Short mmCIF file of C-alpha atoms in Angstrom, two decimals:
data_model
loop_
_atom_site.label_atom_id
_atom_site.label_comp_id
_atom_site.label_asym_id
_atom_site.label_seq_id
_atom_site.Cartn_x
_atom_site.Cartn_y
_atom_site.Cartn_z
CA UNK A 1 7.51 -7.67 -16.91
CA UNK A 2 5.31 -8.76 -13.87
CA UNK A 3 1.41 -8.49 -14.44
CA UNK A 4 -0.35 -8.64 -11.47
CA UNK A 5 -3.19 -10.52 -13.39
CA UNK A 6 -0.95 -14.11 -14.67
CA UNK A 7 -4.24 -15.62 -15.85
CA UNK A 8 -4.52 -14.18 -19.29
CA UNK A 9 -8.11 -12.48 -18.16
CA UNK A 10 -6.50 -8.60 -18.10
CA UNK A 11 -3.14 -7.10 -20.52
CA UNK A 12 -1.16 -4.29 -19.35
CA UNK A 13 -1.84 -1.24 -21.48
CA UNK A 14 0.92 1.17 -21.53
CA UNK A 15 -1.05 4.90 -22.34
CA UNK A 16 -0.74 8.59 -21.38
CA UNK A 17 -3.28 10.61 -19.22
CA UNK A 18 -3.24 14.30 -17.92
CA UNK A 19 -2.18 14.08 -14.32
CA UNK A 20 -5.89 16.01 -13.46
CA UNK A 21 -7.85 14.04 -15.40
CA UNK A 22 -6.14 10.53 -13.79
CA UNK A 23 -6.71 11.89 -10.06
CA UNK A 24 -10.42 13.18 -11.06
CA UNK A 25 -10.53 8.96 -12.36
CA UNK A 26 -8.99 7.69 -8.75
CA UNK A 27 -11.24 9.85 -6.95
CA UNK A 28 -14.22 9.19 -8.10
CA UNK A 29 -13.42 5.53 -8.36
CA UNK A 30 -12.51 5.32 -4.82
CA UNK A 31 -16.02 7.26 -4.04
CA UNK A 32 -18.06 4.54 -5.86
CA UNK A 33 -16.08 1.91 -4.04
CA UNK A 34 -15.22 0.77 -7.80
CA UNK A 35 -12.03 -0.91 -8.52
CA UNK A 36 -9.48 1.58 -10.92
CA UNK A 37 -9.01 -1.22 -13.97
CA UNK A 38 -12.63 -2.25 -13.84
CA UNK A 39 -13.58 1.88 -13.62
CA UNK A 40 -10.95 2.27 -16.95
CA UNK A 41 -12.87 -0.94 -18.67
CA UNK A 42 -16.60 0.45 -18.15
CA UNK A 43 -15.05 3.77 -19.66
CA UNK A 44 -13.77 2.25 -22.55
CA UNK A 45 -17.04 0.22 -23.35
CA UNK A 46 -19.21 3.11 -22.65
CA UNK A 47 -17.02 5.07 -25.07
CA UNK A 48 -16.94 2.71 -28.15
CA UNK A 49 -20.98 2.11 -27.27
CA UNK A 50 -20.94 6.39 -27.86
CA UNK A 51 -21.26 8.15 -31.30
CA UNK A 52 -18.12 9.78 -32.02
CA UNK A 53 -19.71 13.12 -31.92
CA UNK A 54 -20.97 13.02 -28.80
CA UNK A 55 -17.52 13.06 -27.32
CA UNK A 56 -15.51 15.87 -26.14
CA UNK A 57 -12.39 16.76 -26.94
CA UNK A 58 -9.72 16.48 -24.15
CA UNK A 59 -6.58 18.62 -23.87
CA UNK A 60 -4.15 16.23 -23.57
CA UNK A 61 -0.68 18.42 -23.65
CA UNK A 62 1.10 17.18 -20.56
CA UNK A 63 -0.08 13.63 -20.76
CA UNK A 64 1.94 11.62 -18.38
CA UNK A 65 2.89 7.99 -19.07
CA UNK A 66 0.29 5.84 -17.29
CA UNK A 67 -0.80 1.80 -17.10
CA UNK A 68 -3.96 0.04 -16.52
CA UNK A 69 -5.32 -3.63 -17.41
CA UNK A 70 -8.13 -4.43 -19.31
CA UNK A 71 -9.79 -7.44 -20.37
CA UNK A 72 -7.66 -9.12 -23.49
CA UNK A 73 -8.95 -7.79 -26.15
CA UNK A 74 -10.56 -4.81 -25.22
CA UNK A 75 -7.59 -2.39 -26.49
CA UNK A 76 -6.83 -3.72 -29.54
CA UNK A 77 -10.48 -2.96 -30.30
CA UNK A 78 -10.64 0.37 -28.21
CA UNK A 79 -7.60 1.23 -30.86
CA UNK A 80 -9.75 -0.07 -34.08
CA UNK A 81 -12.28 2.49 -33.33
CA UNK A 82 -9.88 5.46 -32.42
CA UNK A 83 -8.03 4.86 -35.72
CA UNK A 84 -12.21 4.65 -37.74
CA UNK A 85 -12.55 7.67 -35.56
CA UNK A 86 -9.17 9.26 -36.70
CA UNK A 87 -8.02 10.54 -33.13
CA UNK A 88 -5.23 9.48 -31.12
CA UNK A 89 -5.16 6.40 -28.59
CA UNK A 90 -4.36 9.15 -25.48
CA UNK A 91 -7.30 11.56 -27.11
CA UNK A 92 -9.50 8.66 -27.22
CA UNK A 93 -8.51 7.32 -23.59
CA UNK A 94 -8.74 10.73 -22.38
CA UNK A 95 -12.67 11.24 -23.73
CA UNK A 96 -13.61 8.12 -22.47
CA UNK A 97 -12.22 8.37 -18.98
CA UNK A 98 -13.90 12.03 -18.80
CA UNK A 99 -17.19 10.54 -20.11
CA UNK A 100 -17.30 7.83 -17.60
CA UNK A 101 -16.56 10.46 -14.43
CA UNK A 102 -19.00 12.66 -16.19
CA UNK A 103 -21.65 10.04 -16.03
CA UNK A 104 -21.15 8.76 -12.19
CA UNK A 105 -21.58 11.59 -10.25
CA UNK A 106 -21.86 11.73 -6.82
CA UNK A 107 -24.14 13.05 -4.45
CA UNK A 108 -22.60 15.39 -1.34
CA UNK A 109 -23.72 13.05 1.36
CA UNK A 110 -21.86 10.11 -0.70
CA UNK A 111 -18.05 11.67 -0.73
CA UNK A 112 -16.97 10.06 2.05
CA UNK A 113 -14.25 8.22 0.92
CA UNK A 114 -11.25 9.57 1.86
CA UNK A 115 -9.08 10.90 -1.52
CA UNK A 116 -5.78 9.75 -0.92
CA UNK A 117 -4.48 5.93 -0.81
CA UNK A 118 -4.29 4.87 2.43
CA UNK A 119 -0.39 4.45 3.92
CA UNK A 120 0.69 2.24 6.62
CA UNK A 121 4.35 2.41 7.60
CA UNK A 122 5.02 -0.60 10.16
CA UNK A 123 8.08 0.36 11.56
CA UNK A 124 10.78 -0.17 14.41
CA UNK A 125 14.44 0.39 15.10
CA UNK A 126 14.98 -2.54 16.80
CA UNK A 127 15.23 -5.89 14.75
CA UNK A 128 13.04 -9.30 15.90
CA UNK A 129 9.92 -7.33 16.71
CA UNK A 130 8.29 -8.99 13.76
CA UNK A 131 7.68 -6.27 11.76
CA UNK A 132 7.34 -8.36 8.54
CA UNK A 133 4.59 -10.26 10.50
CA UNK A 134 2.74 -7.67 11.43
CA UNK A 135 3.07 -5.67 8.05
CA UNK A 136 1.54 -8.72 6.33
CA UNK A 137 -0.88 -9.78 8.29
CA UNK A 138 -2.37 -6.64 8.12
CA UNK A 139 -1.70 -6.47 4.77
CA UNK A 140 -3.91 -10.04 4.42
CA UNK A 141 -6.38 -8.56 6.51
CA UNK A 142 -7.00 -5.39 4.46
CA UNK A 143 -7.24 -7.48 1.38
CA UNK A 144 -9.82 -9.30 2.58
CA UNK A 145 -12.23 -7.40 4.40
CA UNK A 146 -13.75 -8.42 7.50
CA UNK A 147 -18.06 -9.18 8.05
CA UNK A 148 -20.27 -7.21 10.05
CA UNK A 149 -19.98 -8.37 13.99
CA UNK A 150 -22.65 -10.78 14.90
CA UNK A 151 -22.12 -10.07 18.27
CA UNK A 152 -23.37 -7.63 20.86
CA UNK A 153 -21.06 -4.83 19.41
CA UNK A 154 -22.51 -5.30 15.97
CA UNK A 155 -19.25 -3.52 14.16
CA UNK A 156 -20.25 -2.50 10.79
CA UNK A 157 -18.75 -4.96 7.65
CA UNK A 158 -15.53 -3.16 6.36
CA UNK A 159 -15.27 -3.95 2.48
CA UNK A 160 -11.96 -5.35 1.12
CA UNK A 161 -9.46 -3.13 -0.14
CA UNK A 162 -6.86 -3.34 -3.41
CA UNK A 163 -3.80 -3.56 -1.47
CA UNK A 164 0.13 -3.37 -1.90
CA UNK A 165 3.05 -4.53 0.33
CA UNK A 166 6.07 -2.79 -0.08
CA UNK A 167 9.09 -4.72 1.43
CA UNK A 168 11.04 -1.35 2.27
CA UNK A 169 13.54 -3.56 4.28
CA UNK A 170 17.23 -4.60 2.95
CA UNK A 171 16.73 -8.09 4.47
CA UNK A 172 13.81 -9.02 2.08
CA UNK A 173 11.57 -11.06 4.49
CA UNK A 174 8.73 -10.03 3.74
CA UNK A 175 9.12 -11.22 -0.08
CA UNK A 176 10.94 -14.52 1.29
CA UNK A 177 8.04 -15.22 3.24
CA UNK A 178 5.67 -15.27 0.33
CA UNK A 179 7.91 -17.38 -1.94
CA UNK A 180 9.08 -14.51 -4.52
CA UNK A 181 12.51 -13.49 -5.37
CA UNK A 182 14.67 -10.36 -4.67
CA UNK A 183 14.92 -7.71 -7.25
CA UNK A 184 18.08 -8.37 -8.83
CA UNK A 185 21.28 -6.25 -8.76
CA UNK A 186 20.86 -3.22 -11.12
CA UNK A 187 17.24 -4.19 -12.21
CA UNK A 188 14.56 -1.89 -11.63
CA UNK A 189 13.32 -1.51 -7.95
CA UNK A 190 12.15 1.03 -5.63
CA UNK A 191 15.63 1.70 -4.82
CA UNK A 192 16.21 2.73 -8.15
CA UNK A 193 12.82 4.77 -8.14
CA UNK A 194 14.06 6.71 -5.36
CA UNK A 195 17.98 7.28 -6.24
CA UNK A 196 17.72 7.58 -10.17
CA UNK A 197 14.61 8.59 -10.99
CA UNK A 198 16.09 10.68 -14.46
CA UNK A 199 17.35 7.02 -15.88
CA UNK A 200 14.37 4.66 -14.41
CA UNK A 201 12.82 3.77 -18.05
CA UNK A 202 9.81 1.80 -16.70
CA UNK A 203 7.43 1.79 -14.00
CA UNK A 204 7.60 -0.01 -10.80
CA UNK A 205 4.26 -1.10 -11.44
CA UNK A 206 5.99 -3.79 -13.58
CA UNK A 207 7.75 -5.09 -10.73
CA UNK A 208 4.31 -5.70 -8.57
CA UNK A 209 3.64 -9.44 -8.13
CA UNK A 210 0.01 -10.65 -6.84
CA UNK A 211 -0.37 -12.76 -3.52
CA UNK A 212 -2.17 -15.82 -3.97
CA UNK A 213 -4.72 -13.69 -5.92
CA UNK A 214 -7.25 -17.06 -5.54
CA UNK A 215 -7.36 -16.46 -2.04
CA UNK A 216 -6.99 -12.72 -1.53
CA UNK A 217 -9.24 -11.88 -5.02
CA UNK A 218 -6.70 -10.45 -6.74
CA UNK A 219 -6.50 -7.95 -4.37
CA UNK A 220 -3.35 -8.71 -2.42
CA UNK A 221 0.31 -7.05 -4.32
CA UNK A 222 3.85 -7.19 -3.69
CA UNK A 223 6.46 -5.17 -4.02
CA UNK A 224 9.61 -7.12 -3.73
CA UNK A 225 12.68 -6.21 -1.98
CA UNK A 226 15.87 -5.32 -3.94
CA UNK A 227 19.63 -6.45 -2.99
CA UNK A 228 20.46 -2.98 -3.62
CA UNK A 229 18.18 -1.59 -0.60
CA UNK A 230 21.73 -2.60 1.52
CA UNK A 231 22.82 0.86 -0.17
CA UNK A 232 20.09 2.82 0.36
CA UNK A 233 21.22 4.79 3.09
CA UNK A 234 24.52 6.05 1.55
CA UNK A 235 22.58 6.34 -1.93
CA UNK A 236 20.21 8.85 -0.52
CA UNK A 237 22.96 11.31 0.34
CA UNK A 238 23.54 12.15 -3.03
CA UNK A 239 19.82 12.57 -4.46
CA UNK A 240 18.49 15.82 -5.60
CA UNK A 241 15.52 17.21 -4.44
CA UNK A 242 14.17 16.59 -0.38
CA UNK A 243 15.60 13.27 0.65
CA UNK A 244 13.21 12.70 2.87
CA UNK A 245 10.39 12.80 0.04
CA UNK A 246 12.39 9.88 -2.21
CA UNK A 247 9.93 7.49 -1.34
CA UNK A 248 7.03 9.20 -1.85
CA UNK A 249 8.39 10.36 -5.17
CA UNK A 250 8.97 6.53 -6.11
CA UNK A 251 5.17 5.38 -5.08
CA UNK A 252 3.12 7.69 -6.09
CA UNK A 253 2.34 6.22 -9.70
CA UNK A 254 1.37 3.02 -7.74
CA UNK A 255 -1.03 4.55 -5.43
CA UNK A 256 -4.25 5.33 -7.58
CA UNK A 257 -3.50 1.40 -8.47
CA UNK A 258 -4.07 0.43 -4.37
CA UNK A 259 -6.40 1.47 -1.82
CA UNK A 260 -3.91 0.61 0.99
CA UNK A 261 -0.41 0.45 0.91
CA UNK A 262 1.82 -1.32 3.78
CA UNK A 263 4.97 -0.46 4.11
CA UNK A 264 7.75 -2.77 5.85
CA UNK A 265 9.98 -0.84 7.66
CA UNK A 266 13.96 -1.02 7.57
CA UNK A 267 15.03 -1.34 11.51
CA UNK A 268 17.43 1.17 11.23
CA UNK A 269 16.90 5.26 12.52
CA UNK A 270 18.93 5.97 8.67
CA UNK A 271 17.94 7.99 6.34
CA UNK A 272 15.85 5.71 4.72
CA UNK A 273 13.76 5.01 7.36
CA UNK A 274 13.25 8.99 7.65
CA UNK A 275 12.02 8.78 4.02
CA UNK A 276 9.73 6.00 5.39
CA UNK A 277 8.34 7.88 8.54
CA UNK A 278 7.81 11.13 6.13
CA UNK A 279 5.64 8.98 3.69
CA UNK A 280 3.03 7.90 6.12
CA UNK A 281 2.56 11.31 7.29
CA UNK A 282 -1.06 13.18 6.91
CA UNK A 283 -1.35 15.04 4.16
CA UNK A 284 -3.32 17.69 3.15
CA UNK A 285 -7.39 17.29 3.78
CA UNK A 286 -6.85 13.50 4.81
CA UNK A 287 -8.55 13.15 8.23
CA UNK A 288 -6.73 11.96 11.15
CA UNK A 289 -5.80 8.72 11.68
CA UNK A 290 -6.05 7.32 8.51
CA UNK A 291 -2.52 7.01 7.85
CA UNK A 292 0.36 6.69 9.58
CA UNK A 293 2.95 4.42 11.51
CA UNK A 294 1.76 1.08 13.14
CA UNK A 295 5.06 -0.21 15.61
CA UNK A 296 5.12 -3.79 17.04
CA UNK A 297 6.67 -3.72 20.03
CA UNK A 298 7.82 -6.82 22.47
CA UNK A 299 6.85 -7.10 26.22
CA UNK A 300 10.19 -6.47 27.30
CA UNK A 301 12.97 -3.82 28.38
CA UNK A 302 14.91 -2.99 25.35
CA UNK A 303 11.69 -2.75 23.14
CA UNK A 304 10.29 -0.12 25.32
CA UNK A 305 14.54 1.62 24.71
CA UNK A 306 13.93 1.06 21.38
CA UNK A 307 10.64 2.70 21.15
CA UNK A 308 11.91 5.80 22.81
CA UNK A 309 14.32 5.94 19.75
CA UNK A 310 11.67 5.68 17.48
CA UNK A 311 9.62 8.30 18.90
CA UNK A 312 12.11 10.97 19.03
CA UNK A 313 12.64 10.69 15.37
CA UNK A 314 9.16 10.60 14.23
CA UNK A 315 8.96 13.81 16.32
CA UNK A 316 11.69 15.13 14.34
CA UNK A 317 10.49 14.70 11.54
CA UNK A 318 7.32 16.09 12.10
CA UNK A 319 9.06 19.20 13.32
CA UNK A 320 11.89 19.45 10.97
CA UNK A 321 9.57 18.88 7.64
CA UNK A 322 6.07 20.41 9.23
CA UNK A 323 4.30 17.58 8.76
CA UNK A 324 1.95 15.28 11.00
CA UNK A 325 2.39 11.72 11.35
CA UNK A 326 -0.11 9.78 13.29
CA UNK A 327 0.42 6.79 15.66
CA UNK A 328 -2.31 4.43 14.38
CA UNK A 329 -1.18 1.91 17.22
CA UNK A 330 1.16 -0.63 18.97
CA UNK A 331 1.13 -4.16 18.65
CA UNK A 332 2.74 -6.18 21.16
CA UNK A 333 4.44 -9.20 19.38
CA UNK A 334 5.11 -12.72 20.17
CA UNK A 335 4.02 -12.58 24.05
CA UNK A 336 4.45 -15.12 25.93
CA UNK A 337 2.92 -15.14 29.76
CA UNK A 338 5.04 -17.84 30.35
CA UNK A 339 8.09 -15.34 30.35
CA UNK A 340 6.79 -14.65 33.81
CA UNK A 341 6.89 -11.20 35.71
CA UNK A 342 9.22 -9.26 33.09
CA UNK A 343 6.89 -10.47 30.51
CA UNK A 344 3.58 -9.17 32.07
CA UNK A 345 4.69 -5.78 33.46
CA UNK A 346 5.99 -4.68 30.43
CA UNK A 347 2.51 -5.43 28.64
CA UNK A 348 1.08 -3.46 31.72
CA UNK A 349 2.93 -1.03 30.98
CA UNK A 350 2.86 -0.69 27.04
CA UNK A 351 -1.16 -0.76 27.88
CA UNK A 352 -0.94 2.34 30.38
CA UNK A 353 0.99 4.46 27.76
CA UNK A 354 -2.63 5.16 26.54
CA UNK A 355 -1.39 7.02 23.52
CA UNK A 356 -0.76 5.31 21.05
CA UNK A 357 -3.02 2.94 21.86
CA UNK A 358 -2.20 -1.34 22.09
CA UNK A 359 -4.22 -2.37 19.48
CA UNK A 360 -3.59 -5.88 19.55
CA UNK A 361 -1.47 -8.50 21.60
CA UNK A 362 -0.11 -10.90 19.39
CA UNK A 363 0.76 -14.72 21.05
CA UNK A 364 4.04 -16.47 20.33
CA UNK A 365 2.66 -19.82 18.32
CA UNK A 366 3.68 -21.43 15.57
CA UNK A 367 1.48 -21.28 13.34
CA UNK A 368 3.31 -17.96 11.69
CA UNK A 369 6.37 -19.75 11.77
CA UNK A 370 4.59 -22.89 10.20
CA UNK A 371 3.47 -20.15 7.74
CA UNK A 372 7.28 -18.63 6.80
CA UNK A 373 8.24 -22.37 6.46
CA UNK A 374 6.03 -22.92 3.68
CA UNK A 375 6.04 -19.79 2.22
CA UNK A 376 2.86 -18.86 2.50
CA UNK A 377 0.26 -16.16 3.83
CA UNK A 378 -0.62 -16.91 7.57
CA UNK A 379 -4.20 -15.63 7.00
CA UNK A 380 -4.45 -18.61 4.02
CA UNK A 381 -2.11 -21.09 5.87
CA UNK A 382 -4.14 -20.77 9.18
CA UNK A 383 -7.03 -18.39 8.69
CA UNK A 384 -8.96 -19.60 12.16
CA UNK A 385 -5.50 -19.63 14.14
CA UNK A 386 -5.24 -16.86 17.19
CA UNK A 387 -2.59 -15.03 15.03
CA UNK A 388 -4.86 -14.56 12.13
CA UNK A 389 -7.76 -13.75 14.93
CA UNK A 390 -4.88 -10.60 15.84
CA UNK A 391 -4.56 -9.64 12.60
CA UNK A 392 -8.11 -9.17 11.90
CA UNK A 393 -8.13 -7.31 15.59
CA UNK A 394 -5.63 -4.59 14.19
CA UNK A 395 -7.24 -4.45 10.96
CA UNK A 396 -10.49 -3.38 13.20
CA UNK A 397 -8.89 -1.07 15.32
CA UNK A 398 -7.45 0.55 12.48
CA UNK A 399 -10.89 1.17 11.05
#
């Protein structure tokens, strides 16, 4: 079992919650800008600092399964009092998670967080865009936070964010490039979470793997890739249920975990990839442009074909299903001036299109490559390079 805290500091603590009472907890989490785990520890210490009788009882029928970290420790003494109290471990989770949202309210003019985990689904058809680069990048970016602009356009700070990759692509770079290993054949994986979810015994949460959580705060996640993802596509035809929902059947558990998740894209127009387009689409109440697809594109002919592609299905989908899905941007990848005329008009170009928007132009240097090489995250490799300055540029225009 991964933890996503390898220090010793947290333990995993497998519990049950009612599904209400465990989006009431993300909400208001998210609205005090408070991190879930450290929400769930300050409920449990406020709970065993409470008499017993000033608790109420919860109705737990219909707890789901659900995991958290606390400080080592903390459970096996949450459970001492539950058993002096002579309730339940869920009863007693339950009260203390309802005393804790009881106890942080929040004021009208402060509920402006946005309620649902934030989904980014960087995506192409066409292969060698450097969608992995892009979808980490950001991914670095988000985890980080960036300062207030010192500048003349004196941008506000945006906070760092608990984030999650997702390497949604058969070809695994993504989870090469940060120096973990593949999900195994017939292990547990998100392709196993989407095909079989009536024998999946675990939670993919066990499979997340922290990012040089040092650097990124332990706020950067992976989700690896899986060697079964090559089947995906001819998996999916047999699943019960919406196909094109499989994904977002597999992640929701994880998303009251992560403020942001990135998704990287298969480069295929598959089913799979429909599954990935529908995930990152706007859901109810969520205002516009929060979530949605982010496509790097290269300053050439065949990306523009490619994008064409790629437009025609997302409109597709949005018809077919009745759903919105944004277009938070383009990136144009590894550009190179040098490529002469071909090189230049197509940027021209991709900037004229107007919507969606070029939100960054990423250079061709090696610095990500030096990066991949070594297995590690460009924006701790080379955090003042010009790629890392890009990444931080999308990150901005994403907002």
């Amino acid at each position: 079992m991964a933890s996503p805290y390898s220090d010793g500091a947290r333990e995993k603590v497998a519990s049950k919650l009612p599904a209400s009472l465990r989006q009431e907890l993300k909400t208001r989490a998210a609205q005090l800008g408070i991190d879930m785990q450290d929400a769930v520890t300050e409920a449990v210490e406020q709970w065993r600092a409470r008499p017993a009788g000033n608790n109420p009882t919860i109705d737990t029928a219909g707890a789901e399964s659900w995991n958290t970290w606390l400080p080592a420790g903390l459970y096996d003494a949450f459970k001492a009092d539950c058993t002096t109290r002579d309730i339940s471990f869920v009863q007693g989770l339950a009260q203390a998670v309802r005393v804790w949202i009881d106890s942080h309210s929040v004021s009208l003019a402060e509920l402006t967080i946005p309620q649902y985990t934030r989904r980014i689904v960087v995506c192409n058809q066409k292969g060698g865009v450097g969608k992995t680069t892009i979808a980490a990048g950001v991914g670095q970016a988000i985890a980080l936070g960036l300062p207030a602009s010192t500048g003349s356009s004196k941008l506000p700070a945006l906070p760092p964010r608990r984030t999650l990759l997702v390497d949604y692509d058969p070809q695994g770079h993504l989870t090469s490039q940060l120096g973990v290993k593949q999900i195994a054949p017939g292990e547990e994986s998100l392709v196993t979470h989407m095909v079989e979810r009536e024998r999946v015994a675990g939670t993919l949460l066990d499979q997340v793997v922290p990012v040089a959580p040092e650097h990124f705060g332990d706020r950067l996640f992976l989700l690896p890739s899986s060697f079964d993802a090559f089947l995906l596509d001819s998996r999916l035809g047999s699943v019960r249920g919406p196909r094109e929902a499989s994904l977002q059947r597999a992640l929701a558990p994880l998303e009251e975990h992560f403020d942001t998740i990135v998704i990287d894209a298969p480069p295929n127009l598959g089913l799979a990839m429909d599954a990935g387009l529908y995930y990152g689409h706007r859901r109810r109440n969520e205002p516009v442009g929060v979530s949605g697809v982010l496509v790097p594109v290269e300053a050439e002919d065949s990306s523009a074909d490619a994008y064409v592609m790629l437009d025609s299905q997302i409109r597709t989908i949005s018809l077919d299903y009745e759903v919105e899905i944004d277009r938070l941007g383009l990136v144009v990848n590894k550009f190179d001036k040098r490529k002469g005329y071909v090189a230049t008009h197509s940027l021209e170009n991709w900037q004229a299109l107007g919507t969606p928007p070029v939100v960054a132009v990423v250079p061709d240097l090696k610095e990500q490559r030096e990066a991949v090489h070594l297995k590690q995250p460009l924006l701790m490799y080379a955090p003042t390079s010009i790629q890392a300055q890009r990444m931080r540029e999308i990150r901005r225009r994403l907002g």
